[in-house]
Short mmCIF file of C-alpha atoms in Angstrom, two decimals:
data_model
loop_
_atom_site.label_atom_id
_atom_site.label_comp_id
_atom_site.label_asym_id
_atom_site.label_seq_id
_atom_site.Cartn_x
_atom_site.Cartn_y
_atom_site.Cartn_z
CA UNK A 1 23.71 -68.63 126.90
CA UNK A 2 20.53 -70.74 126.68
CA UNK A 3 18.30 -67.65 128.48
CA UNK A 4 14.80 -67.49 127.54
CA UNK A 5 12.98 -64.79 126.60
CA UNK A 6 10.40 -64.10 129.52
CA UNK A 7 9.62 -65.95 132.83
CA UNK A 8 8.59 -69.26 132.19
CA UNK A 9 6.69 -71.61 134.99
CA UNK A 10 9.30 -73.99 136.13
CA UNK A 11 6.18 -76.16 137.28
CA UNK A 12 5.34 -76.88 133.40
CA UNK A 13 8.76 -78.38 132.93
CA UNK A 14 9.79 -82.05 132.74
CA UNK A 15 12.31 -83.91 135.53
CA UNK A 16 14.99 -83.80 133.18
CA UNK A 17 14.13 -80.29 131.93
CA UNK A 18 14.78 -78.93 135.63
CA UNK A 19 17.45 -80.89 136.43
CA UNK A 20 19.38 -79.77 133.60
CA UNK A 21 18.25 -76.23 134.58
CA UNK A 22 19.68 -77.25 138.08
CA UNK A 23 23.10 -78.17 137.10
CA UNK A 24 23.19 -74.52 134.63
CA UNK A 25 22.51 -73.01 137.67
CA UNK A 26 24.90 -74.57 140.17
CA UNK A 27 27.68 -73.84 137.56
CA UNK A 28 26.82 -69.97 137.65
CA UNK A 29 26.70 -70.02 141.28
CA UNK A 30 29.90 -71.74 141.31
CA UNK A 31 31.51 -68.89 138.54
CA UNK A 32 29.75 -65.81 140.39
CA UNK A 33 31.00 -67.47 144.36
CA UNK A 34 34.46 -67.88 142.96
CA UNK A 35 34.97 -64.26 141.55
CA UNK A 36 33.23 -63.17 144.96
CA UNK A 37 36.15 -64.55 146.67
CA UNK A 38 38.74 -63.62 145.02
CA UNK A 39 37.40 -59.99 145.07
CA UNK A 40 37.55 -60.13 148.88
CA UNK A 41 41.05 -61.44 148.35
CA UNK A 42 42.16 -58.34 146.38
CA UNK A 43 40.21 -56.32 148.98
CA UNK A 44 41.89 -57.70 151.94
CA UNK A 45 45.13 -57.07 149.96
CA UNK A 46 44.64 -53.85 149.53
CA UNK A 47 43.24 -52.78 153.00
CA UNK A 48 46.57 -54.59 154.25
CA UNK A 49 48.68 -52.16 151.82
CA UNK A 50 47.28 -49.70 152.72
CA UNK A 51 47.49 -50.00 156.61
CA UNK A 52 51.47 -50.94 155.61
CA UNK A 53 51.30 -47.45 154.96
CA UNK A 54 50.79 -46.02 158.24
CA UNK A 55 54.80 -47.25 158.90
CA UNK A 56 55.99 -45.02 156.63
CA UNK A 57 56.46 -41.72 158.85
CA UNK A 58 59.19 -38.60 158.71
CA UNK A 59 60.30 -39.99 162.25
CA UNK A 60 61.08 -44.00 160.93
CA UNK A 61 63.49 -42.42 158.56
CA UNK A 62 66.88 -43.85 158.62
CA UNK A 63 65.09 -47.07 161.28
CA UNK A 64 66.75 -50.66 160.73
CA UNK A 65 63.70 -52.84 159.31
CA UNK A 66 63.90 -56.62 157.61
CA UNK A 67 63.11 -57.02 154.19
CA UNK A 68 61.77 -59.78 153.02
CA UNK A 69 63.57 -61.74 149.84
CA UNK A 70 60.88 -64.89 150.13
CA UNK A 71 58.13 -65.31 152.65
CA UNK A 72 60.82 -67.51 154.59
CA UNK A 73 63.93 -65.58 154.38
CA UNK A 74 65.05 -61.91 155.09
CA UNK A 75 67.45 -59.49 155.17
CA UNK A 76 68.13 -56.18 157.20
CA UNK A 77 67.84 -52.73 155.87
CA UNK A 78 67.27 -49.28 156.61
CA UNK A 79 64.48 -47.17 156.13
CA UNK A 80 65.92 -44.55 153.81
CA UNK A 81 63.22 -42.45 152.34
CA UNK A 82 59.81 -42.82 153.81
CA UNK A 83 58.12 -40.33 151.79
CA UNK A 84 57.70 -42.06 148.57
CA UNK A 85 56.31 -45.61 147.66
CA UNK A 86 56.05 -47.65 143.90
CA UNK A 87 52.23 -48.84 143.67
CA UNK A 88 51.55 -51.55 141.19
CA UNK A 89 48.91 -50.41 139.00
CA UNK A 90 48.07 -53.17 137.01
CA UNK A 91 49.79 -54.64 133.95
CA UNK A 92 53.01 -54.57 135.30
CA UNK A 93 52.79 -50.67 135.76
CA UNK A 94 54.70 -49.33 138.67
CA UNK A 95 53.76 -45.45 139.60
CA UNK A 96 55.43 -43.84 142.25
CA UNK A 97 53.78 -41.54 145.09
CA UNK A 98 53.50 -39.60 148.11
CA UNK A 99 52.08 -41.47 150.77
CA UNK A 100 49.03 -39.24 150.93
CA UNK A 101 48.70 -40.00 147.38
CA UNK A 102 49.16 -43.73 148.08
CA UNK A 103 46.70 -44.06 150.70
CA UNK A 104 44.37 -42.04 148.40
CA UNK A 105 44.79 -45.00 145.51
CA UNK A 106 44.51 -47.81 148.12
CA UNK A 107 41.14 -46.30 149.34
CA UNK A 108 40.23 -46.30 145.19
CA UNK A 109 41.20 -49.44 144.86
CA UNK A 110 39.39 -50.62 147.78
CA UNK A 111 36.13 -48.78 146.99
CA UNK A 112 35.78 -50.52 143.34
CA UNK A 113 36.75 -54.08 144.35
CA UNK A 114 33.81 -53.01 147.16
CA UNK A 115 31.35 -51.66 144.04
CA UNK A 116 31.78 -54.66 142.09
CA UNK A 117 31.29 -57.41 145.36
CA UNK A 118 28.31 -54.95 145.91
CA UNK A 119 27.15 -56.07 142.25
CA UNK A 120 27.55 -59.10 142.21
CA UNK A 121 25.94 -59.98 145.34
CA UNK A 122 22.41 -59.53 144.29
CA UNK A 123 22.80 -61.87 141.45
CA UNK A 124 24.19 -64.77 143.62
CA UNK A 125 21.46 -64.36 145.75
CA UNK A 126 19.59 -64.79 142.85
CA UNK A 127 20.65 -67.45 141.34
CA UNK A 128 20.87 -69.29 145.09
CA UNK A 129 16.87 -68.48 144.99
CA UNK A 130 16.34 -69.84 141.86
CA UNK A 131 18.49 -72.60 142.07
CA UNK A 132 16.11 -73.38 145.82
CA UNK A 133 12.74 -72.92 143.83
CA UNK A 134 13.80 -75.34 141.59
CA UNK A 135 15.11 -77.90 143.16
CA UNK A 136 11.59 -77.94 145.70
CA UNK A 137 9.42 -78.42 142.38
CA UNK A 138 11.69 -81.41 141.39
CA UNK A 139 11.19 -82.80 144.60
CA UNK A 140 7.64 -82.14 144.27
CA UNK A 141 7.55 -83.89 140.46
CA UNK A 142 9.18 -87.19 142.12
CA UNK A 143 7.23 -87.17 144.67
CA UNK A 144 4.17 -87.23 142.30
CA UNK A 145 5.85 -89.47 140.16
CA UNK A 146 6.45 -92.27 142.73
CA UNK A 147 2.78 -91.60 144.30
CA UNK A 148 1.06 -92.56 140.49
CA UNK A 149 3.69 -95.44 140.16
CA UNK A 150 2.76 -97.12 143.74
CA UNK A 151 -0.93 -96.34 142.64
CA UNK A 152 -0.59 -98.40 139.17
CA UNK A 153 1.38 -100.62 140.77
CA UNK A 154 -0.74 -101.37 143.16
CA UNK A 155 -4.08 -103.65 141.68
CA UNK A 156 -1.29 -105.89 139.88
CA UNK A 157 -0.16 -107.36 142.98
CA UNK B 1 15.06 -101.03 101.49
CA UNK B 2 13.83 -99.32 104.46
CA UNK B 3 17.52 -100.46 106.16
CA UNK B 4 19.29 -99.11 103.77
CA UNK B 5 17.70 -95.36 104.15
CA UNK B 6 18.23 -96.50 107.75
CA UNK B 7 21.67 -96.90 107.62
CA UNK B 8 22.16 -94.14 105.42
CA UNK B 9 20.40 -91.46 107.95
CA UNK B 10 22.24 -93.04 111.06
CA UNK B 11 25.39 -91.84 109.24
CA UNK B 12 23.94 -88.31 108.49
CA UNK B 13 22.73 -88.04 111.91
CA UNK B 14 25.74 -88.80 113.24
CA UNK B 15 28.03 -86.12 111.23
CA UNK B 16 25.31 -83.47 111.92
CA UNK B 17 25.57 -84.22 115.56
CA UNK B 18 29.37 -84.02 115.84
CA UNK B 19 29.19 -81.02 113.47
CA UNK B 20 27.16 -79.08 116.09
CA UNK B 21 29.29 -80.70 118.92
CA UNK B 22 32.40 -79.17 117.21
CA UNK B 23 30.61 -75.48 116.94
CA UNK B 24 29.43 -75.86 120.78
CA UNK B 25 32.97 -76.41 121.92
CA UNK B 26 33.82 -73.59 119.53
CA UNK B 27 31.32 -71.48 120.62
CA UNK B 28 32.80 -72.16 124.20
CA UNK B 29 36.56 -71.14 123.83
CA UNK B 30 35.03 -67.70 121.96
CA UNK B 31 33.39 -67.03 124.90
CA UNK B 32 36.54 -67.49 127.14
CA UNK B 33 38.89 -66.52 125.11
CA UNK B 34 36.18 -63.07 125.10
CA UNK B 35 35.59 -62.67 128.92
CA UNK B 36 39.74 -62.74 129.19
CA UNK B 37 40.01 -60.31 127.04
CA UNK B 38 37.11 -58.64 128.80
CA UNK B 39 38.99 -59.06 131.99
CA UNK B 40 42.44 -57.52 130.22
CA UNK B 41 40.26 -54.84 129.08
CA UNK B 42 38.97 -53.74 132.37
CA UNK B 43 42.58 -53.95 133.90
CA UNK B 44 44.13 -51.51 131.04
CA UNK B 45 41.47 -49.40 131.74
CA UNK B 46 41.90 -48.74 135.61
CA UNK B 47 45.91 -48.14 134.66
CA UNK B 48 44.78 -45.26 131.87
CA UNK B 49 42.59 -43.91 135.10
CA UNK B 50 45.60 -44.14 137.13
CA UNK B 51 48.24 -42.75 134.09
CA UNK B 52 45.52 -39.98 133.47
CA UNK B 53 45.53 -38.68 137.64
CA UNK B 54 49.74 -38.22 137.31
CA UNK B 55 51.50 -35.35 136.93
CA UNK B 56 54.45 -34.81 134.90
CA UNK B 57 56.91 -34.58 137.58
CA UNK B 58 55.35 -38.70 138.79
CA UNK B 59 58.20 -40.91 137.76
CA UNK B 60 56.45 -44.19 136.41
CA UNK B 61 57.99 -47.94 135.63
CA UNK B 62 57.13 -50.93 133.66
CA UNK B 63 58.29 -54.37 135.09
CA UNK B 64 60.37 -56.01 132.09
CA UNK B 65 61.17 -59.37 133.67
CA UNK B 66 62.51 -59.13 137.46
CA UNK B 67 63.24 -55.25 136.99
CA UNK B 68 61.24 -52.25 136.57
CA UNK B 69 62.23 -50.11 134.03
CA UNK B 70 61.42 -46.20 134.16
CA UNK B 71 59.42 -45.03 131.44
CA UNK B 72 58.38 -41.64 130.40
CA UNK B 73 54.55 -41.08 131.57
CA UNK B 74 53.14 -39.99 127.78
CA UNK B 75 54.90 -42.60 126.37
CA UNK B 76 53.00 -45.07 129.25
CA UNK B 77 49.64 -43.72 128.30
CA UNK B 78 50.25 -43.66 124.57
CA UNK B 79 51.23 -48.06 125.15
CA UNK B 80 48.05 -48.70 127.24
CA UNK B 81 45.97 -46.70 125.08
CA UNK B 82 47.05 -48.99 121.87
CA UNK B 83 46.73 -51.76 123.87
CA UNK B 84 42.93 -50.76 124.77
CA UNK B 85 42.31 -50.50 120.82
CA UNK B 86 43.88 -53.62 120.42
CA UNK B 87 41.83 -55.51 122.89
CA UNK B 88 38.63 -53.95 121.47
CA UNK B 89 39.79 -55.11 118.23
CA UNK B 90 40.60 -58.92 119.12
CA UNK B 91 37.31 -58.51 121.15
CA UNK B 92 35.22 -57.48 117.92
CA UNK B 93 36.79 -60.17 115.90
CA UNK B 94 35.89 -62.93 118.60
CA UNK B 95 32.36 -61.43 118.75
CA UNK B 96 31.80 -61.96 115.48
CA UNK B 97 33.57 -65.68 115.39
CA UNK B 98 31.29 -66.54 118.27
CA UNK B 99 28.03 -65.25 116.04
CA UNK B 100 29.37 -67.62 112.92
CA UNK B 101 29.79 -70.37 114.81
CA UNK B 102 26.48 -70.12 116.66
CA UNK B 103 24.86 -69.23 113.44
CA UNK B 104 26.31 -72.30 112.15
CA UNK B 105 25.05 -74.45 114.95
CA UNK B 106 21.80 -73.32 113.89
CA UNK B 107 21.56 -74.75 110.63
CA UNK B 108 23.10 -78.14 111.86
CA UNK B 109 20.64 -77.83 114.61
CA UNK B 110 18.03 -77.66 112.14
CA UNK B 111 19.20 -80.97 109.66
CA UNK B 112 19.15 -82.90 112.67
CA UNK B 113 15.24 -81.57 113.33
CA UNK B 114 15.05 -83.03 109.74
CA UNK B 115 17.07 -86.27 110.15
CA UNK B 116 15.11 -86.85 113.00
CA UNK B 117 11.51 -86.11 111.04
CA UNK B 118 12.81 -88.83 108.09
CA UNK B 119 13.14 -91.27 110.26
CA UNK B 120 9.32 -91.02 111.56
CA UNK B 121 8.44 -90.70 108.16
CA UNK B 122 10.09 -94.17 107.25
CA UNK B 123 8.94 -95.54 110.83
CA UNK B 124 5.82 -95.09 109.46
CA UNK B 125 6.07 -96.85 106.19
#
């Protein structure tokens, strides 16, 4: 929210000024890592769908499999039509398909969550570097600081 | 005398600063309340991709609840196309909230700057 206009020199700010910068920064990082992540999550998810997939051939037709009710607990079944899944599309959508036609939406699926980590990467990096280059010129501003302090200090004693 | 002023600007100071205070955390929950919508925005999108690649022979359900419910594919794209124009609309309207409220901060932003210059002025006397 608070962007300026233009590239200013972080060396012409005050301590508090950069540290305040600092902590804007962190948060962003923190935002941009966390919807990195889950990305990868939905990505992994999908990849994993999509290899489910594979199982679903003319000759498994009519095979005993378990189903699972929870994570914990299942029950058996039988394979009865391998031909056709229900994909979740989003917003409680349900579409049904062919396989072929599945696989087709995983790899979609799969290739935006890919584009946007893709885009967002960049900017993290960003933000890491920016984040780095400011916290060396605070370090550099204390270390200033304290070296006039011990100076002044100094002919009192 | 000069106490009295005092007194009377640490008051005004004080209702300016929890003015902007109030429009900041304003300002905030537009801006969430936005990037949800954003995110809902994106999502009804990607299904109207999806609804617009069927055919008219793809059989397509809504989850109502635990069950999911068969619904008739035009009548699928006609619901997330509303909600699209919805969204866009309660996006709009939190746009412009957001604007107000920053526009707003502004102004207190400014009496403070003034507050603040009054009380160097009688510093001074």
């Amino acid at each position: 929210m608070a962007q300026v206009a233009g590239p200013i020199d972080i060396y012409s700010l005050q301590i508090p000024q950069l540290e305040q910068l600092r902590s804007a920064l962190e948060e962003e990082i923190q935002i941009l890592s966390n919807s990195l992540q889950q990305l990868k999550k939905f990505q992994i998810k999908f990849v994993e769908s999509k290899e489910c997939l594979q199982k679903f051939r003319p000759e498994n037709k009519g095979k005993p499999l378990l189903v699972p009710l929870t994570s914990s607990m299942y029950v058996p079944g039988v394979l009865s039509n391998p031909d056709k899944v229900i994909v979740e599309v989003g917003t409680g959508f349900y579409i049904e398909k062919s396989i072929s036609d599945a696989e087709t939406f995983f790899d979609r699926r799969v290739a935006y969550v890919t584009e946007q980590m893709q885009k967002l990467q960049p900017t993290l990096q960003e933000k890491y570097q920016n984040k780095e280059a400011i916290v060396g010129v605070m370090q550099q501003k204390v270390q200033q600081y304290l070296a006039s302090q011990s100076k002044e200090g100094a002919p009192k004693q | 005398m000069s106490t009295v002023a005092r007194t009377k600007l640490d008051k005004e100071l004080q209702k300016a600063v929890q003015t902007v205070q109030g429009l900041h955390k304003e300002v905030q929950k537009g801006i969430a309340a936005h990037s949800q919508l954003e995110a809902q925005l994106n999502e009804n999108k990607i299904v109207l991709d999806e609804l617009a690649l069927l055919t008219d022979e793809s059989r397509v359900f809504k989850l109502v609840g635990p069950i999911l419910v068969r619904q008739d594919l035009f009548e699928a794209r006609d619901i997330v196309t509303k909600r699209l124009d919805y969204i866009s609309g309660e996006m709009k309207r939190h746009e412009k909230a957001i604007k107000e409220a920053e526009d707003k901060q502004e102004v207190s932003r400014k009496q403070i700057g003034e507050i603040q210059a009054q009380y160097q002025s009688i510093a001074k006397k």
